[in-house]
Coordinates of C-alpha atoms and ligand atoms in Angstrom, one line a residue:
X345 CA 0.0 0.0 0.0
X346 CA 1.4 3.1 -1.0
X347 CA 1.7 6.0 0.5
X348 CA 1.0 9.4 -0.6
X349 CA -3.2 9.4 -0.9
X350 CA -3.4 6.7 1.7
X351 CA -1.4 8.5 5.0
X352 CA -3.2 11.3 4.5
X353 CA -6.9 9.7 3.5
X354 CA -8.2 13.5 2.6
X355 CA -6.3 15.9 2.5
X356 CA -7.7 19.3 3.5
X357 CA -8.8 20.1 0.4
X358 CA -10.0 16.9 -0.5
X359 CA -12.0 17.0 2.1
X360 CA -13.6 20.0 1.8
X361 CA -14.1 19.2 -1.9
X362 CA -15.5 15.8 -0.9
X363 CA -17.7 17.3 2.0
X364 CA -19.0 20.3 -0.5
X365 CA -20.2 17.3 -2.7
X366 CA -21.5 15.0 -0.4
X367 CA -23.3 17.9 0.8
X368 CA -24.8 18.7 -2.1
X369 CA -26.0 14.8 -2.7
X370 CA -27.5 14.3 0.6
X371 CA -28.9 17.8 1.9
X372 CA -30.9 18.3 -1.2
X373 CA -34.2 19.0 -1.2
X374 CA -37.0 19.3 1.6
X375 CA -38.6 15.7 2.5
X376 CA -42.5 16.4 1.8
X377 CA -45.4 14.9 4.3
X378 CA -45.8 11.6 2.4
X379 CA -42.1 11.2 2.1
X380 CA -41.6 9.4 -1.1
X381 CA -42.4 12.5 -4.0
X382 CA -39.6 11.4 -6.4
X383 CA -39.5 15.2 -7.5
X384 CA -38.2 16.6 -3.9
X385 CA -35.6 13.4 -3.0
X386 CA -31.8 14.0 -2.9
X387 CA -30.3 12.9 -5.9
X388 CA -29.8 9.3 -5.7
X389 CA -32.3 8.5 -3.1
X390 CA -34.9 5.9 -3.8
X391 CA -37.3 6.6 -1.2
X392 CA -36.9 8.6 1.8
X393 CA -38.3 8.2 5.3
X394 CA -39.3 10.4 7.9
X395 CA -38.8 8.8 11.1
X396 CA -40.3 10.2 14.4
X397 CA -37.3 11.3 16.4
X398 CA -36.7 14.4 13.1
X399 CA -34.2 12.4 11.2
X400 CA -34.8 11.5 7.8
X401 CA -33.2 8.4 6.2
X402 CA -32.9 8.3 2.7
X403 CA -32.6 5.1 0.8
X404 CA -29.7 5.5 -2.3
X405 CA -29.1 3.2 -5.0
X406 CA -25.9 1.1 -3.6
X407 CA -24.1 2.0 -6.3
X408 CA -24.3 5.9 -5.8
X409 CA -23.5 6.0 -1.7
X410 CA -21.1 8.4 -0.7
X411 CA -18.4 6.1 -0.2
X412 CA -17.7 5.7 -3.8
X413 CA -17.0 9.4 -3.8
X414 CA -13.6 8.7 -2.1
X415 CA -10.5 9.1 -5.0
X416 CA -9.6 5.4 -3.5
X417 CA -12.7 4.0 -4.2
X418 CA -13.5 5.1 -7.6
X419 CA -13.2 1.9 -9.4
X420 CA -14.4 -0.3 -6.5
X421 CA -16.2 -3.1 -7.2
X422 CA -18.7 -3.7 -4.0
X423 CA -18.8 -6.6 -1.9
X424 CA -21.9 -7.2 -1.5
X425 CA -22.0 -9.9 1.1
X426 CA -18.7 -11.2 3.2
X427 CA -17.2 -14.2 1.3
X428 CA -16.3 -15.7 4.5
X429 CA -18.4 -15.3 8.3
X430 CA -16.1 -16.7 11.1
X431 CA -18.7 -17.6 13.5
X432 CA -17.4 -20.8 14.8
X433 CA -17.0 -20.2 18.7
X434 CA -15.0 -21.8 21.1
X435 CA -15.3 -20.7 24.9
X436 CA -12.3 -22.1 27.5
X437 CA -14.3 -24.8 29.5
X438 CA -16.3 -23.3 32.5
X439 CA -15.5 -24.9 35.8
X440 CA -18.1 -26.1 37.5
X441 CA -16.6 -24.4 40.9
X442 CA -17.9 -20.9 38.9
X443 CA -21.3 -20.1 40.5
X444 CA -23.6 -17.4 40.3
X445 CA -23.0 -15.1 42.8
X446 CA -24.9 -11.9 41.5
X447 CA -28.5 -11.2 41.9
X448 CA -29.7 -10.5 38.7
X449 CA -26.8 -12.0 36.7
X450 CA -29.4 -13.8 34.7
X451 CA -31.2 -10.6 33.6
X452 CA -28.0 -8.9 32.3
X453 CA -26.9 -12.3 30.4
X454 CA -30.2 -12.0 28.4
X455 CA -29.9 -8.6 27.1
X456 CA -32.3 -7.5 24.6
X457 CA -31.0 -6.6 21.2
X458 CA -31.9 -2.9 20.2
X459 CA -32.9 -1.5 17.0
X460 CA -33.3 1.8 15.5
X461 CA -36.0 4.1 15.5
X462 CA -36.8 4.8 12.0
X463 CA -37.6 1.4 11.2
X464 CA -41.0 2.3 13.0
X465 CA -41.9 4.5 9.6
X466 CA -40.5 1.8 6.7
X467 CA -37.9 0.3 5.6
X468 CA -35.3 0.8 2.4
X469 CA -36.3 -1.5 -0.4
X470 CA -33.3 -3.7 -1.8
X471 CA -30.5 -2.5 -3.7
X472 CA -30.9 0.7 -1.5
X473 CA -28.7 1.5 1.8
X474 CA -30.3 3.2 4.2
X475 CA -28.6 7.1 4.7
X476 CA -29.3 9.1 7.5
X477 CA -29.8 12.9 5.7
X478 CA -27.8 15.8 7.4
X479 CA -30.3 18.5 8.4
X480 CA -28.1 20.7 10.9
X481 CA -26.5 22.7 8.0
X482 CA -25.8 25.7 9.6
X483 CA -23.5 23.6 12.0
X484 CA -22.2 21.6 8.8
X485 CA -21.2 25.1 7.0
X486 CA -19.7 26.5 10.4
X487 CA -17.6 23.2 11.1
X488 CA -17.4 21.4 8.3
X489 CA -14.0 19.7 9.0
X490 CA -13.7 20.1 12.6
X491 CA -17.2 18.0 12.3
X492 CA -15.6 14.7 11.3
X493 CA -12.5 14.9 12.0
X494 CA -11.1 14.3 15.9
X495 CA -9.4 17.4 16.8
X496 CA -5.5 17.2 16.2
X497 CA -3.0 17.1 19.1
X498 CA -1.2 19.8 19.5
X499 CA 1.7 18.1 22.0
X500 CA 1.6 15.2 23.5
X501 CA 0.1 14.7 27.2
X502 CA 1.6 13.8 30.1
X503 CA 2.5 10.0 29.7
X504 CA 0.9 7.8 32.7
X505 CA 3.3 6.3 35.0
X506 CA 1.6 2.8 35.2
X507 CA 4.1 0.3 34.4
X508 CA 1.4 -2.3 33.2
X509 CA -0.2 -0.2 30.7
X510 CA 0.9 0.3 27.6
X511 CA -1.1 2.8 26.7
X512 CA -1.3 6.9 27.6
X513 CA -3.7 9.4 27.5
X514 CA -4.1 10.8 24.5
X515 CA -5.0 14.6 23.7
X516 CA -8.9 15.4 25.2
X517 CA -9.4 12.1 25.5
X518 CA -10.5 9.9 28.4
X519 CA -10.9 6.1 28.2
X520 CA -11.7 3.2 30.2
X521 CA -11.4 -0.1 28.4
X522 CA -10.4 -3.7 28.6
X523 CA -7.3 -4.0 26.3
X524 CA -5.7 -7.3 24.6
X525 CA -2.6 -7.4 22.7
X526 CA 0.3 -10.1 21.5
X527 CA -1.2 -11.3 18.3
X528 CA -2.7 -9.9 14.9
X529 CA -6.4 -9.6 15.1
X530 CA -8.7 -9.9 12.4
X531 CA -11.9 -9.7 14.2
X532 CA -13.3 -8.4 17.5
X533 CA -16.9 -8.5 19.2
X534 CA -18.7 -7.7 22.1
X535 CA -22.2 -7.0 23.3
X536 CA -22.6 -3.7 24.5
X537 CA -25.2 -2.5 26.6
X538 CA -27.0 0.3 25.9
X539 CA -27.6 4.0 27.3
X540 CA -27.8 7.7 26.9
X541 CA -25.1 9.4 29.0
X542 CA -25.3 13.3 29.0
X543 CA -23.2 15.1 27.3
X544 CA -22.6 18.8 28.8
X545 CA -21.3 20.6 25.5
X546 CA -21.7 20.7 22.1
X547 CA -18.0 19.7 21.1
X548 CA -17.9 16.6 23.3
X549 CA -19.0 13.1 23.3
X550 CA -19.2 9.7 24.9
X551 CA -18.6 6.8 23.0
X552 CA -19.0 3.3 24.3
X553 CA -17.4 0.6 21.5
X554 CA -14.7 -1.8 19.9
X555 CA -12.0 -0.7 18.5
X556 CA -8.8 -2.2 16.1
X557 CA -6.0 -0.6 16.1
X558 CA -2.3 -0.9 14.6
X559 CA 0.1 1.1 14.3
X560 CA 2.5 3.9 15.7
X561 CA 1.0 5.5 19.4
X562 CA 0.4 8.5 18.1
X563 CA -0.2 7.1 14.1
X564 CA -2.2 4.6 14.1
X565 CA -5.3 3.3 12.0
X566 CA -8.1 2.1 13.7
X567 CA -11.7 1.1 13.2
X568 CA -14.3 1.2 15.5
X569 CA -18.2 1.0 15.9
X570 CA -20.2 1.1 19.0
X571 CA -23.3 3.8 20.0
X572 CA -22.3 7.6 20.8
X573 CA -23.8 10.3 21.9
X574 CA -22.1 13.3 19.9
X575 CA -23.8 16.4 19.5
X576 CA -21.5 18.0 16.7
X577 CA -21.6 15.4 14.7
X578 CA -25.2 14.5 14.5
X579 CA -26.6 17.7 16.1
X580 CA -28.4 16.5 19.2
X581 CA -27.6 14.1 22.3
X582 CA -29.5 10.9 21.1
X583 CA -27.6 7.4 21.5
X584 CA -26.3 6.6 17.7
X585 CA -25.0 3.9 15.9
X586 CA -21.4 4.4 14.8
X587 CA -18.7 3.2 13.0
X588 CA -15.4 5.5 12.8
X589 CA -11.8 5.0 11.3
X590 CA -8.8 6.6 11.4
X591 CA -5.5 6.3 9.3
X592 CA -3.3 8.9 11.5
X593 CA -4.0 8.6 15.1
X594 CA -7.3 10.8 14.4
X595 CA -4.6 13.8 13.9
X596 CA -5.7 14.8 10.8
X597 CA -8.3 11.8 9.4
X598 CA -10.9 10.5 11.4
X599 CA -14.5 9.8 10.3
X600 CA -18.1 8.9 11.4
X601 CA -20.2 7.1 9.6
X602 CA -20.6 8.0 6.0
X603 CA -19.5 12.1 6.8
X604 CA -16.5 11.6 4.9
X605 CA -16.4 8.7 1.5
X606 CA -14.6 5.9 3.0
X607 CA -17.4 2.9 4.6
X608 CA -19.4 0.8 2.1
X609 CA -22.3 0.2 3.3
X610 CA -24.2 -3.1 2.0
X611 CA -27.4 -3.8 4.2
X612 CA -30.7 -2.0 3.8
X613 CA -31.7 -2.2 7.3
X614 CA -29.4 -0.7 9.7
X615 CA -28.1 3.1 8.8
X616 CA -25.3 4.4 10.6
X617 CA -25.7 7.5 12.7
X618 CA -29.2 6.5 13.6
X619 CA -30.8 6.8 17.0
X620 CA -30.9 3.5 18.9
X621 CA -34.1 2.1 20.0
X622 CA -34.8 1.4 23.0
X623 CA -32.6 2.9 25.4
X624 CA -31.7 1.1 29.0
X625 CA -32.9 2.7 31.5
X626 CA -31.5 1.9 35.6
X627 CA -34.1 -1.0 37.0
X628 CA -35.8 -1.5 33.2
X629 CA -34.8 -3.4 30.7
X630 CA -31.4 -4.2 29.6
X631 CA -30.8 -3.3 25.7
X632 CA -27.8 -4.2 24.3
X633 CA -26.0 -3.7 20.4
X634 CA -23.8 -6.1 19.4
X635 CA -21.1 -5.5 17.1
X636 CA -18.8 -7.6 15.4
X637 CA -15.9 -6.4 13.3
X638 CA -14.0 -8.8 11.1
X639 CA -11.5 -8.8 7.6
X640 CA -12.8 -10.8 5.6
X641 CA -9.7 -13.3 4.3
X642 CA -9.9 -12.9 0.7
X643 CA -10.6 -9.3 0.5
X644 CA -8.9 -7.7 3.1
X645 CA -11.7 -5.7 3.7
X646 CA -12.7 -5.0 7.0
X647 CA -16.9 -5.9 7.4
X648 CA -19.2 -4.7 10.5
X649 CA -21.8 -6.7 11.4
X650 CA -25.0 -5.8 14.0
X651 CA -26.9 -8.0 16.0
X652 CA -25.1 -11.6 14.8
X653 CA -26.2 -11.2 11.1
X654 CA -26.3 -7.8 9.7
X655 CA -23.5 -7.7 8.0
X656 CA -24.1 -3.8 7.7
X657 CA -20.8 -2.9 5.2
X658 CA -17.5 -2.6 5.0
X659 CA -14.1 -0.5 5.3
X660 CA -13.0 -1.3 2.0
X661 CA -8.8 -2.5 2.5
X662 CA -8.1 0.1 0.1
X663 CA -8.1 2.9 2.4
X664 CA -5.9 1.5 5.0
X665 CA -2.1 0.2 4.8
X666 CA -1.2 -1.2 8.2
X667 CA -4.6 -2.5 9.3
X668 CA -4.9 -4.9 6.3
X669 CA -2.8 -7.3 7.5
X670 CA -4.8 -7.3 10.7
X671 CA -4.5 -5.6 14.1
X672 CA -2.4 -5.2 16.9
X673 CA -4.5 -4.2 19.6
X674 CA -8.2 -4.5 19.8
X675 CA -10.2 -2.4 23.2
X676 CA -13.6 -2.9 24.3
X677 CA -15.2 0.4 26.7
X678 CA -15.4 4.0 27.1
X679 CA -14.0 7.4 25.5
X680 CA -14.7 10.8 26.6
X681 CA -14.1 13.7 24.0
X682 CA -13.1 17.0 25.8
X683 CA -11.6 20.1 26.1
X684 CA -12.1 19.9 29.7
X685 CA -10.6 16.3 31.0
X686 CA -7.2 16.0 33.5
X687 CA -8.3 19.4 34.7
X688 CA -10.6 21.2 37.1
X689 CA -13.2 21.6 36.5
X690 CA -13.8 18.6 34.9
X691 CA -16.3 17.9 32.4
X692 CA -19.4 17.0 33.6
X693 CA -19.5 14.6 30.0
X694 CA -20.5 10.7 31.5
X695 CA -19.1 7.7 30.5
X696 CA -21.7 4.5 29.9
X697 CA -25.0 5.9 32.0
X698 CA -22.7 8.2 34.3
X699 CA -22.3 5.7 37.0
X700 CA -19.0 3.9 38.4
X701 CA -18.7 0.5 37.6
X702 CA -21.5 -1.9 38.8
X703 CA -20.9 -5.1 38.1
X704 CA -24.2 -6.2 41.3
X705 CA -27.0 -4.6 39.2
X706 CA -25.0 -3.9 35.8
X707 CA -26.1 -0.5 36.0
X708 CA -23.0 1.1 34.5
X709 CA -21.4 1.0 31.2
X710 CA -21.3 -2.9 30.6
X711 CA -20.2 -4.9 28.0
X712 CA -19.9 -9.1 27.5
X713 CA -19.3 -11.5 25.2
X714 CA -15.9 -10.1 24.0
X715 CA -14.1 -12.0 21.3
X716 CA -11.1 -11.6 19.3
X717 CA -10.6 -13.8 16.2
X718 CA -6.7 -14.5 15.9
X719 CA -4.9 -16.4 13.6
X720 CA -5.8 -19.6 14.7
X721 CA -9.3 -18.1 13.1
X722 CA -11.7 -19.5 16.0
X723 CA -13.7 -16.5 17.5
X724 CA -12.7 -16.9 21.3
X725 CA -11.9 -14.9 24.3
X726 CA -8.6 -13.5 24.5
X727 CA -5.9 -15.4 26.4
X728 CA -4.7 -12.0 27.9
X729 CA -6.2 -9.1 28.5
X730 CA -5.9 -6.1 31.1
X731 CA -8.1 -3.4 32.2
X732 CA -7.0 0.4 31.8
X733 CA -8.3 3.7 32.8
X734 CA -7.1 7.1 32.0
X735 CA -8.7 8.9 35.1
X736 CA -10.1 6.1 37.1
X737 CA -11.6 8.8 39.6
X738 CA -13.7 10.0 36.5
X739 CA -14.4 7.4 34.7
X740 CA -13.3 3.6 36.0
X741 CA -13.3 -0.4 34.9
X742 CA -14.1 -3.0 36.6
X743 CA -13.7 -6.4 34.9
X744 CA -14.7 -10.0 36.3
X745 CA -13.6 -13.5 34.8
X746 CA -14.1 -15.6 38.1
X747 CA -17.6 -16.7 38.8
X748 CA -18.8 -15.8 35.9
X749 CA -20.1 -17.8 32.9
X750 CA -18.4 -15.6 30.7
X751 CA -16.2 -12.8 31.6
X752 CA -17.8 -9.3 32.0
X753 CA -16.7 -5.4 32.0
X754 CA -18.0 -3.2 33.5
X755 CA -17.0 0.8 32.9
X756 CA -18.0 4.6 33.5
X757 CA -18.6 7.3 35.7
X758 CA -20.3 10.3 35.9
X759 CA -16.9 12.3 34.7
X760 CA -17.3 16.1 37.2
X761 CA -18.3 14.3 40.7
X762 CA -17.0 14.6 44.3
X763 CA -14.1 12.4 43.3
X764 CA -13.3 14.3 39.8
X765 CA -13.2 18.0 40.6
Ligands
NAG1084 C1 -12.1 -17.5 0.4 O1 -10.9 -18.1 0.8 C2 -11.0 -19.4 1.3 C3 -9.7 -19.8 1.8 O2 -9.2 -18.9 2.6 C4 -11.5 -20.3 0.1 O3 -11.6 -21.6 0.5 C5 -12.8 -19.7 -0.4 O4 -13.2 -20.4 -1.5 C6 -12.7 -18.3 -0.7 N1 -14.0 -17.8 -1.1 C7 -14.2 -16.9 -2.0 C8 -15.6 -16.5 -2.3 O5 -13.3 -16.4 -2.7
NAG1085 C1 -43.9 6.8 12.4 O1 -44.4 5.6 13.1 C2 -45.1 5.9 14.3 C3 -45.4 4.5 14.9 O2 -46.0 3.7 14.0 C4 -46.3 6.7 14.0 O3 -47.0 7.0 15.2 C5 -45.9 8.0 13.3 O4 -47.0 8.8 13.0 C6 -45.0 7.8 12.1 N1 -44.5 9.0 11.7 C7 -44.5 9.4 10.4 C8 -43.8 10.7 10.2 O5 -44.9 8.7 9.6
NAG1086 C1 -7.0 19.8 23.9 O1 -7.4 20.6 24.9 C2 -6.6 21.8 25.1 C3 -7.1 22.5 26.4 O2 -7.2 21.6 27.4 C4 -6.6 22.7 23.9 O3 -5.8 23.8 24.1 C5 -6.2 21.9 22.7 O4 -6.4 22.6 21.5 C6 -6.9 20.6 22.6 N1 -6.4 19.8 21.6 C7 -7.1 19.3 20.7 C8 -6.4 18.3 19.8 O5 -8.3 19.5 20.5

């Protein structure tokens, strides 16, 4: 993979260029009340639908979605369906010492898997992919790159003097995650439970997710998906479907969704950047996503798949040169984007549903089921992994492998508390 285009995925101008015309193909023209006048859809759009939370999904022709806007991409030929599905599963034998110790341990092992709200109001008809329309765009125009793209370091902070971690904090952002490393990775998965943390500003979020990464500390590629809850991206503080991938260490590249031409989206019933339906709520219900990220072997390309069988689209290999030949590291848990974070005061920005770890009532961030597909090319737990917290008093882990069926990670906190100043 050469260099040039690919270490720098857009280029400022490219971007801008790129974002002027994707723009331009998806902001088009008013939905009217019965939602499907061919005359006022966005070029390319099949069908649109107007779902009850405001957002409008537009179904385009598969062949026109904005990823094939991307220079890289302009010959691709689409992968329509994964031409291999690792789904064979082994799990390290339980020992029958293990017991249940927790209350409602069986609740939280049964999570419910969520869907998205527009699906109430229709559904994209095949050879369509569902694309959530941009509607905020005064706060496109006014931040049109800063909107995508993770904001740039400008030195590097402080390095954590915790000999077991290999990892530091990186600029304005604040994780708490399970970690493995020691082999390449060419898949990753975990359930992920489901909530809508507040987010105090505007230029902040909380994500809760998987994520691949290889590559230099501050350099590296990674692809991730999870919900998030970012309000300059998507222009209000709902809990989102994501996907996101980076080339540089999110210095200068870094992209939700479909905002910049890069994901190839395949399925017709799951659109990126949609609100999450239902929500967990403390005492109700627990509603989880479940994401599995995986290269497919004789592609290369890199496919996301929701609730064990929507394979929803891929990151074509093309876009990416270390990542292709699998990754390095693969974390499961929190980030918090800030302006405001190893300082006081903090940001008041939560992590999971804003509570510490609770592994008794799983009221917290919570996330099970995590796999890691290694060369041996059975999905499986890792044989290593290790927990990791950039300000534990903000936002901490907790993870459990002993008396449990499976082990569990718990994450979180309220960020701006008594013990976070
Ligand atoms: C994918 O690769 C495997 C071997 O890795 C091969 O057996 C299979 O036929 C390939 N499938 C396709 C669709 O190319
Ligand atoms: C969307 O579906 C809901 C539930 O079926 C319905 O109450 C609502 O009126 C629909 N909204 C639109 C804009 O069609
Ligand atoms: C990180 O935050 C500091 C203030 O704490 C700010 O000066 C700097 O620009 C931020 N860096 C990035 C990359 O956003």
């Amino acid at each position: 993979m050469g260099n040039g285009f690919c270490s720098h995925v857009l280029g400022f101008n490219g971007m801008v260029i790129i974002l002027f015309v994707l723009i331009s193909v998806v902001s088009g023209n008013k939905i009217s009340e019965g939602g499907t006048k061919e005359n006022h859809l966005p070029r390319h759009a099949v069908k649109s639908i107007q779902s009850e939370d405001g957002d409008i999904i537009d179904c385009i022709d598969i062949y026109k979605q904005p990823a094939f806007a991307h220079p890289a991409l302009r010959d691709h030929k689409i992968q329509m369906a994964p031409s291999y599905e690792p789904t064979v599963e082994t799990m390290a034998a339980t020992s029958p010492a293990k017991t249940k110790t927790f209350k409602n341990r069986y609740e939280q092992s049964s999570m419910i898997v969520a869907s998205q709200i527009w699906k109430k109001n229709g559904s994209c008809p095949d050879g369509t992919v569902p694309v959530r329309r941009f509607q905020n765009k005064g706060q496109l125009e006014s931040n049109s790159l800063e909107a995508y793209v993770r904001n740039k370091p400008t030195h590097p902070v402080k390095q954590l003097n915790d000999d077991e971690n290999p990892n530091s904090q990186l600029p304005n952002r604040s994780k708490a995650i399970l970690l493995t490393l020691g082999y390449i990775y060419s898949g990753a998965k975990a359930d992920i439970k489901v909530w809508d943390p507040s987010v105090e500003s505007d230029d902040e979020y909380s994500t809760s997710r998987v994520s691949l990464q290889s590559g230099p500390y501050y350099d590296f590629e990674s692809i991730e998906s999870g919900w998030a809850v970012n309000p300059r991206v998507y222009g209000d503080k709902k809990t989102r479907l994501y996907v996101y991938w980076t080339v540089d260490g999110s210095k200068a590249t870094g992209c939700f969704d479909l905002t910049c031409p890069g994901f190839v989206q395949t399925s017709n019933e799951i659109a990126l950047g949609a609100a999450i339906y239902p929500i967990s709520v403390a005492n109700g219900l627990p509603y989880q996503i479940n994401i599995y990220i995986f290269k497919d072997p004789n592609t290369s390309n890199w496919w996301m798949q929701y609730g064990e069988k929507i394979n929803v689209g891929y990151w074509p290999h093309n876009l990416f040169s270390l990542i292709i030949s699998g990754a390095e590291s693969v974390e499961w848990g929190g980030e918090v984007y800030s302006l405001k974070l190893g300082q006081s005061p903090h940001t008041a920005t939560k992590m999971g549903n804003g509570e510490y770890p609770d592994p008794i009532f799983g009221d917290s961030g919570y996330m099970k089921r995590m796999r890691v597909l290694d060369n041996s090319r059975i999905l499986k737990f890792p044989e290593w992994v290790s927990t990791y917290a950039d300000e534990y008093n903000c936002y901490d882990v907790y993870y459990i492998s002993d008396y449990v069926e499976d082990p569990e990670f718990y994450y979180g906190g309220p960020g701006r508390s008594y013990k976070c100043p």
